[in-house]
């Protein structure tokens, strides 16, 4: 409840500062203008298709790819010790190394299209899914494994009926982070070097002094990130049997 | 861990690294492409770069800015995080807002930094600071909230003064959180700084990277990515080591 007051208060202060003329309208536009520009942009079909839709597709594709790949790699690491031991030191320090430094390499090899962005966004999101899923797999009690072997369960059955459901809360936590990382990675790369997409739209508006458009698009991105975050949290909390 | 298990823990990752470098090398040899260098060429180019004084200047600029923004976001994040965590009312009012703010990809806010602070060191610093600050701050708030109420009550019934309470209860409980926060916020601050340098920089490693893109100098880019990885890994390994020490010292698993 008070959070709403804080947010509204913040927006009112920004609005007042701009209206009072303390900051030039080139640097900061009133919140009301941001909102109307955002609405105008949402009605602009070129923006919708070239920028918004394109970014959303990149994010969704990378997110799904990273989720599936992450769980599979985690399973491989859980099952084969050699796989786990050789990968885990790298995975543990993965987020310390700025992955986007690789983006220029991809641009030189594949151009500024969506392929390099999807590849790197997936790589950026997959690691958090692997780490979380592996935690979940490792947390399955030894007794359960014994029970499964007593019941004569095969590997696929064990994976589907025991491992996956048991690890689901951890996987869900990983997926939530993966979504946030996917949004960050996709927009950041569009921002630096791309010819389309939301990130590109914002950096282009900045470069061409279209401050109003820039703030409008930032507002849309913020809303998009919030909606994706809240929606995914709702969806995943249904899978989380530990909190039920 | 037995000696043989420890040896395996080193041999296998190294084997993987060697395998990947071999694949890279073989691919580069097969492609024979002008734009796709092999590992040796990349290292050579890195060596050439390192003998250029402007490149050394770029490294210096990035490392300095990184150190400054990292230290600032750890200190400010810790202080503000503990401060907010101690007040139940403000935690309830502000924490959801902070989480929402944290879910917005920071990079799209960078132009706003440029508009308000101007192009230059200040906006780069502010952006790197913000990238690392929010996670550090959120972790510290969560850590402070989870300080055992029993311990705080004990402190109150012993009529501890706040400095005493801080030194004897809060700080020891929070040290592991601080170190974990440091590890996470270091990576993010570095990421933020590189992005900022790529977008608007006249020096720095991010600037050098993007300059090489426009000139399609793959070997230089590869060499520089290796250098960036080394710069990122040294402090991270140190912090990870400290993290393990601290966690065993303060008995939290």
Short mmCIF file of C-alpha atoms in Angstrom, two decimals:
data_model
loop_
_atom_site.label_atom_id
_atom_site.label_comp_id
_atom_site.label_asym_id
_atom_site.label_seq_id
_atom_site.Cartn_x
_atom_site.Cartn_y
_atom_site.Cartn_z
CA UNK A 1 0.00 0.00 0.00
CA UNK A 2 2.69 2.47 1.03
CA UNK A 3 4.73 1.35 -1.96
CA UNK A 4 2.09 2.85 -4.21
CA UNK A 5 2.34 6.13 -2.31
CA UNK A 6 6.12 6.12 -2.75
CA UNK A 7 5.91 5.50 -6.50
CA UNK A 8 3.18 8.09 -7.04
CA UNK A 9 5.11 10.55 -4.89
CA UNK A 10 8.23 10.00 -6.98
CA UNK A 11 6.35 10.63 -10.21
CA UNK A 12 4.67 13.73 -8.81
CA UNK A 13 8.06 15.14 -7.77
CA UNK A 14 9.51 14.50 -11.24
CA UNK A 15 6.45 16.14 -12.81
CA UNK A 16 6.74 19.18 -10.52
CA UNK A 17 10.47 19.59 -11.13
CA UNK A 18 9.97 19.65 -14.88
CA UNK A 19 6.89 21.85 -14.79
CA UNK A 20 8.71 24.35 -12.59
CA UNK A 21 11.34 24.64 -15.29
CA UNK A 22 14.29 23.74 -13.05
CA UNK A 23 15.46 21.14 -15.58
CA UNK A 24 15.27 21.78 -19.30
CA UNK A 25 12.58 19.81 -21.12
CA UNK A 26 15.32 18.47 -23.35
CA UNK A 27 16.81 16.57 -20.42
CA UNK A 28 13.71 15.43 -18.62
CA UNK A 29 10.09 15.38 -19.76
CA UNK A 30 7.04 15.43 -17.48
CA UNK A 31 5.68 12.01 -16.50
CA UNK A 32 2.38 12.85 -18.17
CA UNK A 33 4.21 13.42 -21.47
CA UNK A 34 6.08 10.13 -21.03
CA UNK A 35 2.79 8.31 -20.62
CA UNK A 36 1.10 9.93 -23.61
CA UNK A 37 4.18 9.32 -25.78
CA UNK A 38 4.20 5.70 -24.67
CA UNK A 39 0.55 5.39 -25.71
CA UNK A 40 1.27 7.03 -29.07
CA UNK A 41 4.15 4.63 -29.64
CA UNK A 42 1.95 1.65 -28.83
CA UNK A 43 -0.40 2.82 -31.57
CA UNK A 44 2.42 3.16 -34.11
CA UNK A 45 2.56 -0.01 -36.19
CA UNK A 46 6.17 0.49 -37.30
CA UNK A 47 7.28 0.69 -33.68
CA UNK A 48 5.09 -2.26 -32.71
CA UNK A 49 6.39 -4.61 -35.39
CA UNK A 50 10.01 -3.53 -35.88
CA UNK A 51 10.88 -2.77 -32.30
CA UNK A 52 8.48 -4.05 -29.67
CA UNK A 53 7.45 -7.33 -31.30
CA UNK A 54 10.96 -8.10 -32.44
CA UNK A 55 12.41 -7.63 -28.96
CA UNK A 56 9.62 -9.66 -27.38
CA UNK A 57 10.19 -12.53 -29.81
CA UNK A 58 13.94 -12.49 -29.19
CA UNK A 59 13.36 -12.52 -25.43
CA UNK A 60 10.78 -15.31 -25.54
CA UNK A 61 12.81 -17.52 -27.89
CA UNK A 62 15.98 -17.08 -25.83
CA UNK A 63 14.10 -17.65 -22.59
CA UNK A 64 12.56 -20.90 -23.79
CA UNK A 65 15.83 -22.12 -25.28
CA UNK A 66 17.74 -21.26 -22.11
CA UNK A 67 15.15 -22.97 -19.89
CA UNK A 68 15.12 -26.24 -21.82
CA UNK A 69 18.86 -26.30 -22.36
CA UNK A 70 19.52 -25.35 -18.74
CA UNK A 71 17.48 -28.20 -17.29
CA UNK A 72 19.06 -30.69 -19.71
CA UNK A 73 22.62 -29.59 -18.94
CA UNK A 74 21.85 -29.68 -15.22
CA UNK A 75 20.56 -33.23 -15.64
CA UNK A 76 23.72 -34.24 -17.48
CA UNK A 77 25.81 -32.67 -14.73
CA UNK A 78 23.77 -34.43 -12.07
CA UNK A 79 24.11 -37.79 -13.75
CA UNK A 80 27.75 -37.75 -14.88
CA UNK A 81 30.33 -36.71 -12.30
CA UNK A 82 32.93 -35.90 -14.93
CA UNK A 83 30.52 -33.52 -16.61
CA UNK A 84 29.73 -31.81 -13.31
CA UNK A 85 33.33 -31.51 -12.21
CA UNK A 86 34.55 -30.11 -15.50
CA UNK A 87 31.74 -27.56 -15.92
CA UNK A 88 31.03 -26.28 -12.44
CA UNK A 89 34.14 -24.13 -11.90
CA UNK A 90 33.29 -22.23 -15.07
CA UNK A 91 29.61 -21.90 -14.27
CA UNK A 92 30.36 -20.56 -10.80
CA UNK A 93 32.33 -17.61 -12.14
CA UNK A 94 30.24 -17.12 -15.28
CA UNK A 95 28.42 -14.00 -14.13
CA UNK A 96 31.65 -12.33 -13.07
CA UNK A 97 32.80 -12.12 -16.68
CA UNK A 98 30.91 -9.53 -18.72
CA UNK A 99 29.38 -11.80 -21.35
CA UNK A 100 28.40 -8.93 -23.62
CA UNK A 101 32.07 -8.41 -24.37
CA UNK A 102 31.54 -11.40 -26.68
CA UNK A 103 28.88 -9.54 -28.65
CA UNK A 104 31.34 -7.73 -30.94
CA UNK A 105 32.74 -11.13 -31.93
CA UNK A 106 29.27 -12.33 -32.87
CA UNK A 107 28.56 -9.15 -34.81
CA UNK A 108 31.69 -9.59 -36.90
CA UNK A 109 30.81 -13.23 -37.56
CA UNK A 110 27.05 -13.08 -38.03
CA UNK A 111 26.17 -9.43 -38.59
CA UNK A 112 23.78 -7.28 -36.58
CA UNK A 113 20.70 -9.48 -37.11
CA UNK A 114 18.78 -11.26 -34.39
CA UNK A 115 20.77 -14.52 -34.50
CA UNK A 116 23.80 -13.33 -32.48
CA UNK A 117 21.50 -11.60 -30.00
CA UNK A 118 19.45 -14.75 -29.46
CA UNK A 119 22.60 -16.86 -29.10
CA UNK A 120 24.19 -14.62 -26.48
CA UNK A 121 20.93 -13.97 -24.64
CA UNK A 122 20.42 -17.71 -24.35
CA UNK A 123 23.99 -18.16 -23.13
CA UNK A 124 23.48 -15.38 -20.58
CA UNK A 125 20.26 -16.86 -19.23
CA UNK A 126 21.13 -20.55 -19.33
CA UNK A 127 23.72 -20.54 -16.56
CA UNK A 128 21.35 -19.42 -13.83
CA UNK A 129 18.89 -22.14 -14.87
CA UNK A 130 21.65 -24.77 -14.74
CA UNK A 131 22.87 -23.70 -11.30
CA UNK A 132 19.36 -23.63 -9.81
CA UNK A 133 18.21 -26.89 -11.40
CA UNK A 134 21.35 -28.64 -10.23
CA UNK A 135 20.66 -27.45 -6.68
CA UNK A 136 17.18 -28.88 -7.00
CA UNK A 137 18.35 -32.24 -8.37
CA UNK A 138 20.94 -32.54 -5.63
CA UNK A 139 18.34 -31.86 -2.95
CA UNK A 140 16.35 -35.01 -3.79
CA UNK A 141 16.69 -37.25 -0.71
CA UNK A 142 18.63 -40.48 -0.96
CA UNK A 143 15.60 -42.41 0.36
CA UNK A 144 13.57 -41.43 -2.67
CA UNK A 145 16.26 -42.72 -4.99
CA UNK A 146 16.26 -46.03 -3.15
CA UNK A 147 12.50 -46.22 -3.33
CA UNK A 148 12.61 -45.62 -7.06
CA UNK A 149 15.13 -48.39 -7.61
CA UNK A 150 13.03 -50.73 -5.46
CA UNK A 151 10.06 -49.94 -7.67
CA UNK A 152 12.24 -50.68 -10.68
CA UNK A 153 11.85 -47.25 -12.27
CA UNK A 154 13.74 -46.60 -15.50
CA UNK A 155 15.88 -43.50 -16.00
CA UNK A 156 13.28 -41.60 -18.02
CA UNK A 157 10.56 -42.45 -15.56
CA UNK A 158 12.76 -41.42 -12.64
CA UNK A 159 13.52 -38.12 -14.33
CA UNK A 160 9.90 -37.39 -15.20
CA UNK A 161 8.17 -38.63 -12.08
CA UNK A 162 10.66 -37.81 -9.34
CA UNK A 163 13.61 -35.64 -10.28
CA UNK A 164 11.79 -32.96 -12.24
CA UNK A 165 8.84 -32.47 -9.87
CA UNK A 166 11.09 -32.59 -6.82
CA UNK A 167 13.42 -29.94 -8.22
CA UNK A 168 10.58 -27.80 -9.60
CA UNK A 169 10.66 -25.03 -6.96
CA UNK A 170 14.39 -24.52 -7.56
CA UNK A 171 13.95 -24.67 -11.31
CA UNK A 172 11.16 -22.10 -11.01
CA UNK A 173 13.45 -19.75 -9.09
CA UNK A 174 16.04 -20.21 -11.84
CA UNK A 175 13.48 -19.51 -14.56
CA UNK A 176 12.44 -16.28 -12.90
CA UNK A 177 16.01 -15.03 -12.89
CA UNK A 178 16.47 -16.34 -16.42
CA UNK A 179 13.59 -14.15 -17.61
CA UNK A 180 15.15 -11.06 -16.01
CA UNK A 181 18.53 -11.90 -17.53
CA UNK A 182 17.01 -12.51 -20.96
CA UNK A 183 15.36 -9.09 -20.96
CA UNK A 184 18.58 -7.42 -19.84
CA UNK A 185 20.77 -9.21 -22.36
CA UNK A 186 18.48 -8.74 -25.36
CA UNK A 187 17.92 -5.03 -24.74
CA UNK A 188 21.57 -4.34 -23.90
CA UNK A 189 22.81 -5.86 -27.14
CA UNK A 190 20.17 -4.12 -29.23
CA UNK A 191 21.25 -0.98 -27.45
CA UNK A 192 24.90 -1.24 -28.39
CA UNK A 193 24.80 -2.48 -31.96
CA UNK A 194 21.61 -3.32 -33.78
CA UNK A 195 19.33 -1.84 -36.38
CA UNK A 196 15.99 -2.78 -34.84
CA UNK A 197 14.40 -3.60 -31.53
CA UNK A 198 13.40 -1.74 -28.37
CA UNK A 199 16.97 -1.26 -27.19
CA UNK A 200 17.93 0.18 -30.54
CA UNK A 201 14.89 2.44 -30.56
CA UNK A 202 15.94 3.99 -27.25
CA UNK A 203 19.57 4.50 -28.20
CA UNK A 204 18.50 5.87 -31.58
CA UNK A 205 16.07 8.31 -29.98
CA UNK A 206 18.83 9.46 -27.67
CA UNK A 207 21.24 9.94 -30.56
CA UNK A 208 18.70 11.92 -32.58
CA UNK A 209 17.69 14.14 -29.63
CA UNK A 210 14.14 12.73 -29.59
CA UNK A 211 13.99 12.90 -25.80
CA UNK A 212 10.23 12.45 -25.65
CA UNK A 213 10.29 9.23 -27.67
CA UNK A 214 13.18 7.98 -25.59
CA UNK A 215 11.36 8.43 -22.29
CA UNK A 216 8.20 6.93 -23.76
CA UNK A 217 10.08 3.82 -24.84
CA UNK A 218 11.89 3.55 -21.49
CA UNK A 219 8.49 3.61 -19.81
CA UNK A 220 7.27 0.83 -22.12
CA UNK A 221 10.36 -1.27 -21.35
CA UNK A 222 9.88 -0.77 -17.62
CA UNK A 223 6.24 -1.83 -17.88
CA UNK A 224 7.16 -4.81 -20.06
CA UNK A 225 9.80 -5.98 -17.57
CA UNK A 226 7.39 -5.56 -14.66
CA UNK A 227 4.56 -7.42 -16.38
CA UNK A 228 6.87 -10.25 -17.47
CA UNK A 229 8.25 -10.49 -13.95
CA UNK A 230 4.91 -10.47 -12.16
CA UNK A 231 3.26 -12.77 -14.70
CA UNK A 232 6.04 -15.33 -14.50
CA UNK A 233 6.09 -15.18 -10.71
CA UNK A 234 2.35 -15.90 -10.61
CA UNK A 235 2.69 -18.73 -13.09
CA UNK A 236 5.69 -20.32 -11.39
CA UNK A 237 4.29 -20.08 -7.89
CA UNK A 238 1.72 -22.64 -9.03
CA UNK A 239 4.57 -25.07 -9.67
CA UNK A 240 6.16 -24.42 -6.30
CA UNK A 241 4.83 -27.20 -4.08
CA UNK A 242 7.00 -26.18 -1.14
CA UNK A 243 5.00 -23.03 -0.53
CA UNK A 244 1.62 -24.55 -0.96
CA UNK B 1 38.08 -34.53 -0.18
CA UNK B 2 40.71 -37.15 -0.91
CA UNK B 3 43.85 -36.28 -2.83
CA UNK B 4 42.74 -38.14 -5.95
CA UNK B 5 39.34 -36.44 -5.94
CA UNK B 6 41.03 -33.06 -5.60
CA UNK B 7 43.33 -33.87 -8.52
CA UNK B 8 40.31 -34.83 -10.63
CA UNK B 9 38.64 -31.54 -9.66
CA UNK B 10 41.53 -29.71 -11.31
CA UNK B 11 42.32 -32.05 -14.21
CA UNK B 12 38.82 -32.23 -15.62
CA UNK B 13 38.09 -28.49 -15.92
CA UNK B 14 41.54 -27.98 -17.42
CA UNK B 15 40.89 -30.79 -19.89
CA UNK B 16 37.62 -29.11 -20.90
CA UNK B 17 39.40 -25.79 -21.43
CA UNK B 18 42.09 -27.44 -23.55
CA UNK B 19 39.42 -29.25 -25.56
CA UNK B 20 37.54 -26.01 -26.26
CA UNK B 21 40.69 -24.18 -27.28
CA UNK B 22 41.53 -27.11 -29.57
CA UNK B 23 38.09 -26.89 -31.19
CA UNK B 24 38.53 -23.14 -31.64
CA UNK B 25 41.96 -23.69 -33.20
CA UNK B 26 40.77 -26.46 -35.53
CA UNK B 27 37.74 -24.42 -36.63
CA UNK B 28 39.94 -21.42 -37.35
CA UNK B 29 42.35 -23.60 -39.36
CA UNK B 30 39.57 -25.18 -41.40
CA UNK B 31 37.78 -21.89 -42.09
CA UNK B 32 41.03 -20.15 -43.09
CA UNK B 33 38.97 -17.00 -42.79
CA UNK B 34 40.47 -13.52 -42.58
CA UNK B 35 38.01 -12.54 -39.87
CA UNK B 36 38.20 -15.65 -37.70
CA UNK B 37 41.55 -15.82 -35.89
CA UNK B 38 43.09 -18.77 -34.08
CA UNK B 39 44.03 -18.54 -30.39
CA UNK B 40 47.69 -17.80 -31.09
CA UNK B 41 46.88 -14.83 -33.34
CA UNK B 42 44.50 -13.49 -30.69
CA UNK B 43 47.16 -13.65 -28.00
CA UNK B 44 49.70 -12.04 -30.34
CA UNK B 45 47.30 -9.19 -31.08
CA UNK B 46 46.68 -8.78 -27.38
CA UNK B 47 50.45 -8.55 -26.92
CA UNK B 48 50.65 -5.86 -29.62
CA UNK B 49 47.78 -3.97 -28.01
CA UNK B 50 49.48 -4.15 -24.64
CA UNK B 51 52.54 -2.40 -26.02
CA UNK B 52 50.41 0.56 -27.14
CA UNK B 53 50.31 3.29 -24.54
CA UNK B 54 46.74 4.32 -25.42
CA UNK B 55 45.57 0.76 -24.78
CA UNK B 56 47.34 0.69 -21.42
CA UNK B 57 45.60 4.00 -20.71
CA UNK B 58 42.26 2.38 -21.55
CA UNK B 59 42.93 -0.50 -19.18
CA UNK B 60 43.91 1.96 -16.48
CA UNK B 61 40.77 4.04 -17.02
CA UNK B 62 38.50 1.00 -16.85
CA UNK B 63 40.18 -0.60 -13.84
CA UNK B 64 40.20 2.68 -11.93
CA UNK B 65 36.57 3.41 -12.67
CA UNK B 66 35.65 -0.17 -11.83
CA UNK B 67 37.45 -0.05 -8.49
CA UNK B 68 35.89 3.28 -7.59
CA UNK B 69 32.33 2.32 -8.49
CA UNK B 70 32.64 -1.13 -6.93
CA UNK B 71 33.88 0.21 -3.59
CA UNK B 72 31.20 2.91 -3.59
CA UNK B 73 28.37 0.51 -4.32
CA UNK B 74 29.53 -1.95 -1.65
CA UNK B 75 29.82 0.76 1.02
CA UNK B 76 26.66 2.67 0.13
CA UNK B 77 24.70 -0.54 -0.50
CA UNK B 78 25.73 -2.00 2.86
CA UNK B 79 24.97 1.14 4.86
CA UNK B 80 21.64 1.91 3.18
CA UNK B 81 20.65 -1.77 3.15
CA UNK B 82 21.17 -2.17 6.88
CA UNK B 83 19.50 1.19 7.49
CA UNK B 84 16.39 0.24 5.55
CA UNK B 85 16.29 -3.31 6.91
CA UNK B 86 16.15 -2.00 10.47
CA UNK B 87 12.96 -0.05 9.85
CA UNK B 88 9.98 -2.30 9.32
CA UNK B 89 7.79 0.48 7.99
CA UNK B 90 10.22 1.72 5.35
CA UNK B 91 11.09 -1.83 4.35
CA UNK B 92 7.44 -2.51 3.62
CA UNK B 93 7.05 0.75 1.75
CA UNK B 94 10.26 0.73 -0.28
CA UNK B 95 11.32 -2.89 -0.77
CA UNK B 96 8.69 -3.80 -3.40
CA UNK B 97 9.54 -0.61 -5.29
CA UNK B 98 13.25 -1.50 -5.20
CA UNK B 99 12.55 -5.00 -6.49
CA UNK B 100 10.45 -3.56 -9.30
CA UNK B 101 13.23 -1.09 -10.15
CA UNK B 102 15.72 -3.94 -10.14
CA UNK B 103 13.70 -5.89 -12.69
CA UNK B 104 13.93 -3.04 -15.21
CA UNK B 105 16.93 -3.60 -17.49
CA UNK B 106 19.33 -0.85 -16.42
CA UNK B 107 20.85 -0.32 -19.82
CA UNK B 108 17.76 1.43 -21.19
CA UNK B 109 18.15 3.99 -18.40
CA UNK B 110 21.68 4.86 -19.50
CA UNK B 111 20.61 7.64 -21.92
CA UNK B 112 18.84 9.30 -19.00
CA UNK B 113 22.14 9.28 -17.10
CA UNK B 114 23.81 10.83 -20.13
CA UNK B 115 21.17 13.54 -20.41
CA UNK B 116 21.21 14.43 -16.73
CA UNK B 117 24.90 14.01 -15.96
CA UNK B 118 26.45 14.68 -19.36
CA UNK B 119 28.75 12.45 -21.37
CA UNK B 120 31.84 11.69 -19.36
CA UNK B 121 33.32 9.94 -16.37
CA UNK B 122 30.50 11.01 -14.08
CA UNK B 123 27.73 9.29 -16.03
CA UNK B 124 29.84 6.16 -16.55
CA UNK B 125 30.61 6.04 -12.86
CA UNK B 126 26.98 6.61 -11.91
CA UNK B 127 25.82 3.87 -14.26
CA UNK B 128 28.36 1.30 -13.07
CA UNK B 129 27.49 2.27 -9.52
CA UNK B 130 23.78 1.75 -10.06
CA UNK B 131 24.29 -1.59 -11.80
CA UNK B 132 26.13 -2.95 -8.79
CA UNK B 133 24.34 -1.01 -6.08
CA UNK B 134 20.78 -2.34 -6.36
CA UNK B 135 21.61 -6.06 -5.94
CA UNK B 136 24.00 -5.28 -3.09
CA UNK B 137 21.37 -3.12 -1.42
CA UNK B 138 18.58 -5.70 -1.85
CA UNK B 139 20.74 -8.50 -0.45
CA UNK B 140 21.67 -6.38 2.56
CA UNK B 141 18.03 -5.48 3.27
CA UNK B 142 17.04 -9.15 3.11
CA UNK B 143 20.01 -10.06 5.30
CA UNK B 144 19.13 -7.44 7.89
CA UNK B 145 15.48 -8.51 7.98
CA UNK B 146 16.52 -12.08 8.65
CA UNK B 147 18.72 -11.19 11.63
CA UNK B 148 17.30 -13.28 14.45
CA UNK B 149 14.66 -11.37 16.41
CA UNK B 150 15.75 -13.30 19.48
CA UNK B 151 19.25 -11.83 19.25
CA UNK B 152 17.87 -8.32 18.87
CA UNK B 153 15.58 -8.83 21.86
CA UNK B 154 18.52 -10.09 23.88
CA UNK B 155 20.41 -6.95 22.91
CA UNK B 156 17.48 -4.79 23.97
CA UNK B 157 17.10 -6.53 27.32
CA UNK B 158 20.83 -6.12 27.95
CA UNK B 159 20.30 -2.42 27.16
CA UNK B 160 22.95 -2.44 24.49
CA UNK B 161 23.61 0.90 22.86
CA UNK B 162 23.15 0.97 19.10
CA UNK B 163 26.89 1.03 18.26
CA UNK B 164 27.32 -1.97 20.54
CA UNK B 165 24.37 -3.76 19.00
CA UNK B 166 25.73 -3.02 15.56
CA UNK B 167 29.21 -4.29 16.38
CA UNK B 168 28.26 -7.37 18.37
CA UNK B 169 25.07 -8.60 16.73
CA UNK B 170 24.33 -7.02 13.37
CA UNK B 171 27.77 -7.00 11.83
CA UNK B 172 28.79 -10.60 12.68
CA UNK B 173 25.46 -11.87 11.35
CA UNK B 174 25.75 -9.85 8.18
CA UNK B 175 29.39 -10.41 7.21
CA UNK B 176 28.60 -13.45 5.03
CA UNK B 177 25.85 -11.48 3.26
CA UNK B 178 28.23 -8.60 2.65
CA UNK B 179 30.83 -10.86 1.04
CA UNK B 180 28.23 -12.62 -1.14
CA UNK B 181 26.86 -9.22 -2.14
CA UNK B 182 30.36 -8.10 -3.06
CA UNK B 183 30.82 -11.07 -5.36
CA UNK B 184 27.52 -10.48 -7.15
CA UNK B 185 27.77 -6.72 -7.40
CA UNK B 186 31.33 -6.86 -8.72
CA UNK B 187 30.27 -8.75 -11.83
CA UNK B 188 27.31 -6.47 -12.43
CA UNK B 189 29.28 -3.26 -11.90
CA UNK B 190 31.89 -4.43 -14.42
CA UNK B 191 29.16 -5.34 -16.88
CA UNK B 192 27.53 -1.93 -16.45
CA UNK B 193 30.82 -0.13 -16.88
CA UNK B 194 31.69 -1.99 -20.09
CA UNK B 195 28.24 -1.32 -21.55
CA UNK B 196 28.56 2.35 -20.68
CA UNK B 197 31.99 2.51 -22.30
CA UNK B 198 30.73 0.76 -25.40
CA UNK B 199 27.89 3.24 -25.77
CA UNK B 200 29.69 6.44 -24.92
CA UNK B 201 33.36 6.37 -24.26
CA UNK B 202 36.51 7.99 -25.50
CA UNK B 203 38.73 5.47 -23.75
CA UNK B 204 38.29 2.31 -21.71
CA UNK B 205 38.08 -1.34 -22.64
CA UNK B 206 34.47 -1.15 -23.86
CA UNK B 207 35.42 1.68 -26.20
CA UNK B 208 38.40 -0.30 -27.55
CA UNK B 209 36.12 -3.30 -28.16
CA UNK B 210 33.63 -1.35 -30.20
CA UNK B 211 36.33 0.47 -32.14
CA UNK B 212 37.72 -2.90 -33.20
CA UNK B 213 34.27 -3.94 -34.41
CA UNK B 214 34.03 -1.07 -36.85
CA UNK B 215 37.45 -2.06 -38.18
CA UNK B 216 36.60 -5.79 -38.18
CA UNK B 217 39.70 -6.71 -36.22
CA UNK B 218 38.58 -10.03 -34.83
CA UNK B 219 41.93 -11.10 -33.41
CA UNK B 220 42.10 -7.90 -31.36
CA UNK B 221 38.55 -8.40 -30.10
CA UNK B 222 39.27 -11.99 -29.11
CA UNK B 223 42.47 -10.96 -27.36
CA UNK B 224 40.64 -8.22 -25.52
CA UNK B 225 37.84 -10.53 -24.43
CA UNK B 226 40.50 -12.80 -22.92
CA UNK B 227 42.00 -9.81 -21.12
CA UNK B 228 38.59 -8.74 -19.78
CA UNK B 229 37.95 -12.26 -18.52
CA UNK B 230 41.27 -12.22 -16.67
CA UNK B 231 40.53 -8.80 -15.14
CA UNK B 232 37.11 -10.03 -14.01
CA UNK B 233 38.28 -13.37 -12.68
CA UNK B 234 41.10 -12.28 -10.36
CA UNK B 235 38.93 -10.30 -7.90
CA UNK B 236 36.08 -12.81 -8.23
CA UNK B 237 38.27 -15.73 -7.26
CA UNK B 238 39.61 -13.71 -4.31
CA UNK B 239 36.11 -12.83 -3.14
CA UNK B 240 34.91 -16.43 -3.61
CA UNK B 241 37.83 -17.59 -1.49
CA UNK B 242 36.99 -14.99 1.17
CA UNK B 243 33.36 -16.07 0.99
CA UNK B 244 34.26 -19.65 1.83
CA UNK B 245 36.46 -18.51 4.73
CA UNK B 246 33.78 -16.21 6.11
CA UNK B 247 31.02 -18.78 5.83
CA UNK B 248 33.03 -21.38 7.73
CA UNK B 249 34.17 -18.80 10.30
CA UNK B 250 30.68 -17.51 11.05
CA UNK B 251 29.15 -20.95 10.94
CA UNK B 252 26.51 -20.32 8.30
CA UNK B 253 26.24 -22.87 5.58
#
